[in-house]
Tab-separated table of C-alpha atoms in Angstrom:
chain	number	residue	atom	x	y	z
T	1	MET	CA	-12.499	10.347	-14.655
T	2	HIS	CA	-11.977	7.071	-12.798
T	3	ILE	CA	-10.432	6.672	-9.357
T	4	GLY	CA	-8.759	3.481	-8.175
T	5	VAL	CA	-8.513	3.019	-4.417
T	6	CYS	CA	-6.749	0.211	-2.574
T	7	ARG	CA	-6.460	-0.517	1.159
T	8	ILE	CA	-3.595	-2.884	1.968
T	9	SER	CA	-3.050	-4.574	5.346
T	10	ALA	CA	0.229	-6.278	6.182
T	11	HIS	CA	2.132	-7.873	9.047
T	12	LEU	CA	5.717	-6.775	9.808
T	13	PRO	CA	7.340	-9.745	11.557
T	14	VAL	CA	10.805	-8.139	11.628
T	15	ALA	CA	9.699	-4.903	13.340
T	16	THR	CA	10.453	-4.788	17.056
T	17	ASN	CA	9.488	-1.148	17.623
T	18	LEU	CA	7.769	1.811	15.935
T	19	LYS	CA	11.046	3.170	14.581
T	20	GLU	CA	11.654	0.004	12.557
T	21	LYS	CA	8.058	0.042	11.346
T	22	ARG	CA	8.399	3.668	10.193
T	23	GLN	CA	11.515	2.761	8.181
T	24	VAL	CA	9.602	0.042	6.326
T	25	VAL	CA	6.591	2.329	5.809
T	26	ARG	CA	8.772	5.155	4.462
T	27	SER	CA	10.588	2.811	2.100
T	28	LEU	CA	7.405	1.172	0.808
T	29	THR	CA	5.452	4.398	0.315
T	30	ALA	CA	8.374	6.092	-1.450
T	31	ARG	CA	8.813	3.157	-3.822
T	32	LEU	CA	5.093	3.057	-4.605
T	33	ARG	CA	5.040	6.808	-5.300
T	34	ASN	CA	8.116	6.668	-7.507
T	35	GLN	CA	7.261	3.543	-9.467
T	36	PHE	CA	3.505	4.014	-9.949
T	37	ASN	CA	2.978	7.785	-9.512
T	38	VAL	CA	0.158	7.275	-6.994
T	39	ALA	CA	-0.896	8.848	-3.705
T	40	VAL	CA	0.006	6.692	-0.677
T	41	ALA	CA	-0.558	7.129	3.061
T	42	GLU	CA	-0.603	5.051	6.228
T	43	VAL	CA	-4.294	5.004	7.156
T	44	ASP	CA	-4.671	2.725	10.189
T	45	HIS	CA	-2.777	0.894	12.954
T	46	ASN	CA	-0.391	3.826	13.395
T	47	ASP	CA	0.692	2.798	16.904
T	48	LEU	CA	0.974	-0.958	16.356
T	49	TRP	CA	4.533	-1.830	15.416
T	50	GLN	CA	3.826	-5.108	13.612
T	51	ARG	CA	0.683	-4.025	11.706
T	52	LEU	CA	0.590	-1.825	8.653
T	53	THR	CA	-2.397	-0.485	6.742
T	54	ILE	CA	-1.845	1.842	3.806
T	55	GLY	CA	-4.188	3.463	1.333
T	56	VAL	CA	-3.240	3.911	-2.314
T	57	CYS	CA	-5.105	6.035	-4.855
T	58	CYS	CA	-4.715	6.648	-8.586
T	59	ILE	CA	-6.704	8.647	-11.120
T	60	SER	CA	-7.108	7.544	-14.722
T	61	ASN	CA	-9.242	8.220	-17.748
T	62	ASP	CA	-9.752	4.465	-18.325
T	63	THR	CA	-11.244	1.944	-15.872
T	64	SER	CA	-9.112	-0.915	-17.150
T	65	HIS	CA	-5.950	1.146	-16.594
T	66	ALA	CA	-6.972	1.990	-13.017
T	67	HIS	CA	-7.780	-1.667	-12.318
T	68	GLU	CA	-4.457	-2.767	-13.823
T	69	MET	CA	-2.592	-0.214	-11.677
T	70	MET	CA	-4.228	-1.517	-8.484
T	71	SER	CA	-3.346	-5.113	-9.426
T	72	LYS	CA	0.282	-4.185	-10.086
T	73	ILE	CA	0.490	-2.300	-6.792
T	74	VAL	CA	-0.812	-5.293	-4.818
T	75	SER	CA	1.695	-7.560	-6.597
T	76	PHE	CA	4.487	-5.109	-5.828
T	77	VAL	CA	3.579	-5.062	-2.125
T	78	GLU	CA	3.437	-8.887	-2.047
T	79	GLU	CA	6.990	-9.059	-3.392
T	80	PHE	CA	8.344	-6.171	-1.284
T	81	SER	CA	11.771	-7.243	0.037
T	82	GLY	CA	10.527	-9.834	2.542
T	83	ASP	CA	10.007	-7.226	5.286
T	84	LEU	CA	6.250	-7.688	5.331
T	85	VAL	CA	3.562	-10.303	4.840
T	86	LEU	CA	0.447	-9.233	2.949
T	87	LEU	CA	-2.627	-10.029	5.052
T	88	ASP	CA	-5.486	-8.519	3.081
T	89	TYR	CA	-6.339	-5.940	0.465
T	90	GLU	CA	-9.474	-4.278	-0.858
T	91	THR	CA	-9.739	-2.444	-4.153
T	92	GLU	CA	-12.481	-0.189	-5.386
T	93	LEU	CA	-13.025	1.669	-8.634
T	94	ILE	CA	-15.034	4.870	-8.532
T	95	THR	CA	-16.221	5.860	-11.990
T	96	GLY	CA	-17.985	8.833	-13.475
T	97	VAL	CA	-16.682	11.464	-11.091
C-alpha cells in the first residue's frame, strides 16, 4: 500500500471575510473529492481569511499512480477558477505501509 500526501498553500485575494473564504474552501474540497476520490481537509490558517492550507491524501497500490494523482491535484488547484493563487505545495509518498 502506498499513500500520497500533499499540503497545498494558497492566497485568496478575492476573500474579504471568513464567510467568503469558507465558500471557496467548500467548493474546492468538494471538487477535489468528487473528481479525484481523495480525502481533503483544511489543515492550517483557519482564521485567516486570505490564506488557505489544505491537506490531500490518496491511497494506491502503485507508487507511480499515487505520484500522478498528486501532480494532477496540484495542477487542478492551480487552474481553480481564478479565486486563489497557489503559493506553495509539498508532496510526500509513504510506501510499504
